Amino acid sequence: MDSASSTTREEGGVPVRRRNTGTAGLEDLDYEDHPNRPPFILTRPELKLLSIAGVGFFLDAYDLFIINPVTTLLQYRLYGGHSMPTNLSGPLKAATNMGAVVGQITFGYLGDSLGRKAVYGKELMIIILATILCISTPTGDLSPKNSIIYLTCFRALLGIGIGGDYPMSASVSSDRTNLRKRGTMLSYIFANQGWGSLVGAIVFIVVLQCYHSAMNDHREVSKVDGVWRILVGLSLVPAAGTLYQRLTMPESTKYIESQKAWTAEDALKKNGLPITEKGPRTPGTLVARDELQQAATKKEQWRDFVMYFSEFRHFKVLFGTCMCWFLLDVAFYGINLNTNQVLTEIGYDGKTGNTAWEKLHRLAVGNLIITALGFVPGYYVTVLTIEYIGRKKLQFFGFLMEALFLGILAGKFYKLSHAAFIVNFSFLQFFFNFGANATTFLYPAEVFPTRFRAFAHGAILASLLFNSLSNHIGPNHVLWIFFGCCIAGAVITLVLPEVQGRDPDVVYMQELADVRAGRLQ
C-alpha cells in the first residue's frame, strides 16, 4: 500500500478515516476522531505527538527548577558558601527567559514563513548545543565573576531554544489536533512542565546522595562542581531522544492547506459553512485565486501579518494574549525562579546543618516539597476540565484565585506558621497551573489562524527584578506587585473571545470572503 494512502473503518459505529503514513503516523490526527470518547482519552498517534512535543516544556520546567539549586551549588564552588552578588545571580536566573523572547519571535516567524517541517527540531538542536556549552563552564580557570558571566551567556542561548519551542510545539500540535479535543491535547503537552519540575527536584536529591561520602564524610566541598554539571547535563537525554522524530516529522495537512490558494467558496464548503455572497453568483464574487496565491508566498508573510493585526479586532486579541501572558509570567517566574524566600519561610532554606552536604540536602528536600504539593496536580485538573469550563472562564477565575493567595501571602508573610505558609503557597501553585499559566499558552495556539499562529504565539517573559526588589522593598511588597499583575490579568482577559470549539481558519476565511464580496459587488 502507498505510504500516503488512506483507509476508512468503523469504531463503535463511528466512521474513522485513517491516513497511513510512513513517518511516525502523526498525520492520523488530522483525520481520526472518536466523538464518543472523553477528550482526555488519547489515541496512539496523539500519545506519540505528546511524547515528541512535550519534551520542550519538560526541559523548560526542568531548567526553571534546577537553576535555583545550581545557583546555590555555585555559591559553594565559587564563593565559599556565601551569597552570590545580586547583580550576578539575577541575570543568571533570568537569562533563559530573556533568550526565550528572541526564540519565540524568531522561530514563530520562521515557522509560519518556512513551514513547521523546515523549522521544527532546530530549536532542540540549539537547546542541546547550549546545554553542552553550559556544563563546559571552566570554573577552575576563570574568576568567580567571569564564570557566572560565561554561564549566563550560554543560558541565554539555551533560552532561545526553549523560547523557540513554545510557538513551534504549540503550532505543530494545534495544526494536527481535532477541534473537539484541541484544548485537552495542548494541556497535556503543557503539563510536561509539571513533570520537568518534579523530576528536577528528585534528580537533585539523587545526585546529591551520590556525593554524600565525598562531600559529607571527606568534606570535599569542591565536589559540588560535579553535582551541578550532572544536574544540567541530564537534560540532554530527553532532548537527544526526540531530536530525530522532530526533524523527520511531516508537514501537517492544515498548514499545507493554509498556504494554498483557496477560494472563499472552497474554504467554507470544506468546513460545511454557508458561503457569504452579495450579488449574483459569478466567478468575480469568489476570492481572486491570483491574489490569494500572491498572499501565500513566503516573502509576503510579514506583510500579511501586519495587515491582519492592523485591524483593531485582531490587534485587540493579540494585545490581550500578550499582556495576559506577560502579567502571568511576572508573577509565576518571579516566584519560581526565586524560591529561596519561600524555603526560608518553611524552614528548608539550606542554612541549617553541620556540613555543606547537609545544608544542600535540606534545600533539596524543601524544593521537592513545594514542587510536589501544588505544581503537578494543577496541570492535570486543567487537562480533565478544559473542554468543559472553557478557556476564558478558567483564565479569569485563575487570575483571581492567584491574586487571592498572593494577597494572603503578602499580607501575612511574616506571621503565617510554616504549615499555613505551605498550604497557601501550594494553593497558589495549584491555581497558577489550573488557571492562567495553562490558558495563556493555549490562547495563542487556538485563537489565531494557522498562517499567523506560530509568530503570534510569541510573548514576553519577565522575572529579572525579583531579587533586587526584594532586597530593597522586602519580599512581601514584591508579592503585592504580583497581586496587582494578577488583578490586571483578570481584567484584560475580559477582552478575549472564548475559543472553545472555534476554528480560527474558518473565521479568517469568512472574513476574507466578506471583504471580497463587499469589494466586488
mmCIF file with all atom_site columns, N, CA, C and O in Angstrom, residues 43-66:
data_model
loop_
_atom_site.group_PDB
_atom_site.id
_atom_site.type_symbol
_atom_site.label_atom_id
_atom_site.label_alt_id
_atom_site.label_comp_id
_atom_site.label_asym_id
_atom_site.label_entity_id
_atom_site.label_seq_id
_atom_site.pdbx_PDB_ins_code
_atom_site.Cartn_x
_atom_site.Cartn_y
_atom_site.Cartn_z
_atom_site.occupancy
_atom_site.B_iso_or_equiv
_atom_site.pdbx_formal_charge
_atom_site.auth_seq_id
_atom_site.auth_comp_id
_atom_site.auth_asym_id
_atom_site.auth_atom_id
_atom_site.pdbx_PDB_model_num
ATOM 1  N N  . THR A 1 43 ? -5.536 8.833  21.676 1.00 0.00 ? 43 THR A N  1
ATOM 2  C CA . THR A 1 43 ? -5.238 7.733  20.765 1.00 0.00 ? 43 THR A CA 1
ATOM 3  C C  . THR A 1 43 ? -3.719 7.528  20.713 1.00 0.00 ? 43 THR A C  1
ATOM 4  O O  . THR A 1 43 ? -2.947 8.328  21.230 1.00 0.00 ? 43 THR A O  1
ATOM 5  N N  . ARG A 1 44 ? -3.322 6.456  20.049 1.00 0.00 ? 44 ARG A N  1
ATOM 6  C CA . ARG A 1 44 ? -1.888 6.173  19.954 1.00 0.00 ? 44 ARG A CA 1
ATOM 7  C C  . ARG A 1 44 ? -1.127 7.277  19.222 1.00 0.00 ? 44 ARG A C  1
ATOM 8  O O  . ARG A 1 44 ? -0.053 7.707  19.689 1.00 0.00 ? 44 ARG A O  1
ATOM 9  N N  . PRO A 1 45 ? -1.615 7.778  18.078 1.00 0.00 ? 45 PRO A N  1
ATOM 10 C CA . PRO A 1 45 ? -0.887 8.893  17.431 1.00 0.00 ? 45 PRO A CA 1
ATOM 11 C C  . PRO A 1 45 ? -0.803 10.131 18.314 1.00 0.00 ? 45 PRO A C  1
ATOM 12 O O  . PRO A 1 45 ? 0.201  10.843 18.307 1.00 0.00 ? 45 PRO A O  1
ATOM 13 N N  . GLU A 1 46 ? -1.865 10.401 19.083 1.00 0.00 ? 46 GLU A N  1
ATOM 14 C CA . GLU A 1 46 ? -1.832 11.561 19.971 1.00 0.00 ? 46 GLU A CA 1
ATOM 15 C C  . GLU A 1 46 ? -0.803 11.375 21.083 1.00 0.00 ? 46 GLU A C  1
ATOM 16 O O  . GLU A 1 46 ? -0.120 12.325 21.479 1.00 0.00 ? 46 GLU A O  1
ATOM 17 N N  . LEU A 1 47 ? -0.691 10.168 21.582 1.00 0.00 ? 47 LEU A N  1
ATOM 18 C CA . LEU A 1 47 ? 0.331  9.887  22.595 1.00 0.00 ? 47 LEU A CA 1
ATOM 19 C C  . LEU A 1 47 ? 1.731  10.074 22.025 1.00 0.00 ? 47 LEU A C  1
ATOM 20 O O  . LEU A 1 47 ? 2.639  10.567 22.706 1.00 0.00 ? 47 LEU A O  1
ATOM 21 N N  . LYS A 1 48 ? 1.910  9.696  20.757 1.00 0.00 ? 48 LYS A N  1
ATOM 22 C CA . LYS A 1 48 ? 3.214  9.872  20.114 1.00 0.00 ? 48 LYS A CA 1
ATOM 23 C C  . LYS A 1 48 ? 3.536  11.349 19.940 1.00 0.00 ? 48 LYS A C  1
ATOM 24 O O  . LYS A 1 48 ? 4.660  11.794 20.203 1.00 0.00 ? 48 LYS A O  1
ATOM 25 N N  . LEU A 1 49 ? 2.540  12.120 19.521 1.00 0.00 ? 49 LEU A N  1
ATOM 26 C CA . LEU A 1 49 ? 2.736  13.564 19.389 1.00 0.00 ? 49 LEU A CA 1
ATOM 27 C C  . LEU A 1 49 ? 3.039  14.184 20.749 1.00 0.00 ? 49 LEU A C  1
ATOM 28 O O  . LEU A 1 49 ? 3.899  15.066 20.866 1.00 0.00 ? 49 LEU A O  1
ATOM 29 N N  . LEU A 1 50 ? 2.354  13.713 21.778 1.00 0.00 ? 50 LEU A N  1
ATOM 30 C CA . LEU A 1 50 ? 2.584  14.213 23.125 1.00 0.00 ? 50 LEU A CA 1
ATOM 31 C C  . LEU A 1 50 ? 4.027  13.970 23.569 1.00 0.00 ? 50 LEU A C  1
ATOM 32 O O  . LEU A 1 50 ? 4.667  14.851 24.156 1.00 0.00 ? 50 LEU A O  1
ATOM 33 N N  . SER A 1 51 ? 4.553  12.790 23.248 1.00 0.00 ? 51 SER A N  1
ATOM 34 C CA . SER A 1 51 ? 5.920  12.466 23.668 1.00 0.00 ? 51 SER A CA 1
ATOM 35 C C  . SER A 1 51 ? 6.953  13.313 22.932 1.00 0.00 ? 51 SER A C  1
ATOM 36 O O  . SER A 1 51 ? 8.014  13.622 23.471 1.00 0.00 ? 51 SER A O  1
ATOM 37 N N  . ILE A 1 52 ? 6.651  13.706 21.702 1.00 0.00 ? 52 ILE A N  1
ATOM 38 C CA . ILE A 1 52 ? 7.597  14.492 20.907 1.00 0.00 ? 52 ILE A CA 1
ATOM 39 C C  . ILE A 1 52 ? 7.513  15.980 21.252 1.00 0.00 ? 52 ILE A C  1
ATOM 40 O O  . ILE A 1 52 ? 8.525  16.638 21.496 1.00 0.00 ? 52 ILE A O  1
ATOM 41 N N  . ALA A 1 53 ? 6.293  16.506 21.289 1.00 0.00 ? 53 ALA A N  1
ATOM 42 C CA . ALA A 1 53 ? 6.122  17.946 21.509 1.00 0.00 ? 53 ALA A CA 1
ATOM 43 C C  . ALA A 1 53 ? 6.290  18.332 22.971 1.00 0.00 ? 53 ALA A C  1
ATOM 44 O O  . ALA A 1 53 ? 6.631  19.481 23.276 1.00 0.00 ? 53 ALA A O  1
ATOM 45 N N  . GLY A 1 54 ? 6.057  17.383 23.877 1.00 0.00 ? 54 GLY A N  1
ATOM 46 C CA . GLY A 1 54 ? 6.118  17.718 25.294 1.00 0.00 ? 54 GLY A CA 1
ATOM 47 C C  . GLY A 1 54 ? 7.518  17.880 25.847 1.00 0.00 ? 54 GLY A C  1
ATOM 48 O O  . GLY A 1 54 ? 7.693  18.430 26.948 1.00 0.00 ? 54 GLY A O  1
ATOM 49 N N  . VAL A 1 55 ? 8.522  17.421 25.117 1.00 0.00 ? 55 VAL A N  1
ATOM 50 C CA . VAL A 1 55 ? 9.900  17.466 25.616 1.00 0.00 ? 55 VAL A CA 1
ATOM 51 C C  . VAL A 1 55 ? 10.350 18.899 25.890 1.00 0.00 ? 55 VAL A C  1
ATOM 52 O O  . VAL A 1 55 ? 11.014 19.178 26.901 1.00 0.00 ? 55 VAL A O  1
ATOM 53 N N  . GLY A 1 56 ? 10.019 19.821 25.015 1.00 0.00 ? 56 GLY A N  1
ATOM 54 C CA . GLY A 1 56 ? 10.440 21.200 25.192 1.00 0.00 ? 56 GLY A CA 1
ATOM 55 C C  . GLY A 1 56 ? 9.912  21.796 26.481 1.00 0.00 ? 56 GLY A C  1
ATOM 56 O O  . GLY A 1 56 ? 10.622 22.526 27.183 1.00 0.00 ? 56 GLY A O  1
ATOM 57 N N  . PHE A 1 57 ? 8.663  21.490 26.826 1.00 0.00 ? 57 PHE A N  1
ATOM 58 C CA . PHE A 1 57 ? 8.077  22.022 28.048 1.00 0.00 ? 57 PHE A CA 1
ATOM 59 C C  . PHE A 1 57 ? 8.650  21.323 29.280 1.00 0.00 ? 57 PHE A C  1
ATOM 60 O O  . PHE A 1 57 ? 8.791  21.939 30.338 1.00 0.00 ? 57 PHE A O  1
ATOM 61 N N  . PHE A 1 58 ? 8.970  20.050 29.133 1.00 0.00 ? 58 PHE A N  1
ATOM 62 C CA . PHE A 1 58 ? 9.667  19.337 30.201 1.00 0.00 ? 58 PHE A CA 1
ATOM 63 C C  . PHE A 1 58 ? 11.012 20.015 30.482 1.00 0.00 ? 58 PHE A C  1
ATOM 64 O O  . PHE A 1 58 ? 11.359 20.270 31.635 1.00 0.00 ? 58 PHE A O  1
ATOM 65 N N  . LEU A 1 59 ? 11.765 20.312 29.418 1.00 0.00 ? 59 LEU A N  1
ATOM 66 C CA . LEU A 1 59 ? 13.077 20.937 29.579 1.00 0.00 ? 59 LEU A CA 1
ATOM 67 C C  . LEU A 1 59 ? 12.954 22.351 30.133 1.00 0.00 ? 59 LEU A C  1
ATOM 68 O O  . LEU A 1 59 ? 13.792 22.793 30.930 1.00 0.00 ? 59 LEU A O  1
ATOM 69 N N  . ASP A 1 60 ? 11.924 23.068 29.711 1.00 0.00 ? 60 ASP A N  1
ATOM 70 C CA . ASP A 1 60 ? 11.716 24.426 30.208 1.00 0.00 ? 60 ASP A CA 1
ATOM 71 C C  . ASP A 1 60 ? 11.545 24.411 31.719 1.00 0.00 ? 60 ASP A C  1
ATOM 72 O O  . ASP A 1 60 ? 12.194 25.171 32.449 1.00 0.00 ? 60 ASP A O  1
ATOM 73 N N  . ALA A 1 61 ? 10.662 23.542 32.215 1.00 0.00 ? 61 ALA A N  1
ATOM 74 C CA . ALA A 1 61 ? 10.412 23.480 33.651 1.00 0.00 ? 61 ALA A CA 1
ATOM 75 C C  . ALA A 1 61 ? 11.602 22.890 34.397 1.00 0.00 ? 61 ALA A C  1
ATOM 76 O O  . ALA A 1 61 ? 11.901 23.306 35.523 1.00 0.00 ? 61 ALA A O  1
ATOM 77 N N  . TYR A 1 62 ? 12.260 21.909 33.798 1.00 0.00 ? 62 TYR A N  1
ATOM 78 C CA . TYR A 1 62 ? 13.442 21.321 34.429 1.00 0.00 ? 62 TYR A CA 1
ATOM 79 C C  . TYR A 1 62 ? 14.504 22.396 34.637 1.00 0.00 ? 62 TYR A C  1
ATOM 80 O O  . TYR A 1 62 ? 15.089 22.509 35.721 1.00 0.00 ? 62 TYR A O  1
ATOM 81 N N  . ASP A 1 63 ? 14.723 23.208 33.600 1.00 0.00 ? 63 ASP A N  1
ATOM 82 C CA . ASP A 1 63 ? 15.695 24.297 33.721 1.00 0.00 ? 63 ASP A CA 1
ATOM 83 C C  . ASP A 1 63 ? 15.231 25.329 34.733 1.00 0.00 ? 63 ASP A C  1
ATOM 84 O O  . ASP A 1 63 ? 16.029 25.862 35.505 1.00 0.00 ? 63 ASP A O  1
ATOM 85 N N  . LEU A 1 64 ? 13.930 25.635 34.733 1.00 0.00 ? 64 LEU A N  1
ATOM 86 C CA . LEU A 1 64 ? 13.380 26.582 35.695 1.00 0.00 ? 64 LEU A CA 1
ATOM 87 C C  . LEU A 1 64 ? 13.648 26.104 37.111 1.00 0.00 ? 64 LEU A C  1
ATOM 88 O O  . LEU A 1 64 ? 13.992 26.896 37.993 1.00 0.00 ? 64 LEU A O  1
ATOM 89 N N  . PHE A 1 65 ? 13.496 24.795 37.343 1.00 0.00 ? 65 PHE A N  1
ATOM 90 C CA . PHE A 1 65 ? 13.715 24.283 38.691 1.00 0.00 ? 65 PHE A CA 1
ATOM 91 C C  . PHE A 1 65 ? 15.188 24.264 39.074 1.00 0.00 ? 65 PHE A C  1
ATOM 92 O O  . PHE A 1 65 ? 15.561 24.755 40.141 1.00 0.00 ? 65 PHE A O  1
ATOM 93 N N  . ILE A 1 66 ? 16.032 23.702 38.219 1.00 0.00 ? 66 ILE A N  1
ATOM 94 C CA . ILE A 1 66 ? 17.407 23.428 38.647 1.00 0.00 ? 66 ILE A CA 1
ATOM 95 C C  . ILE A 1 66 ? 18.261 24.684 38.780 1.00 0.00 ? 66 ILE A C  1
ATOM 96 O O  . ILE A 1 66 ? 19.290 24.663 39.451 1.00 0.00 ? 66 ILE A O  1
#
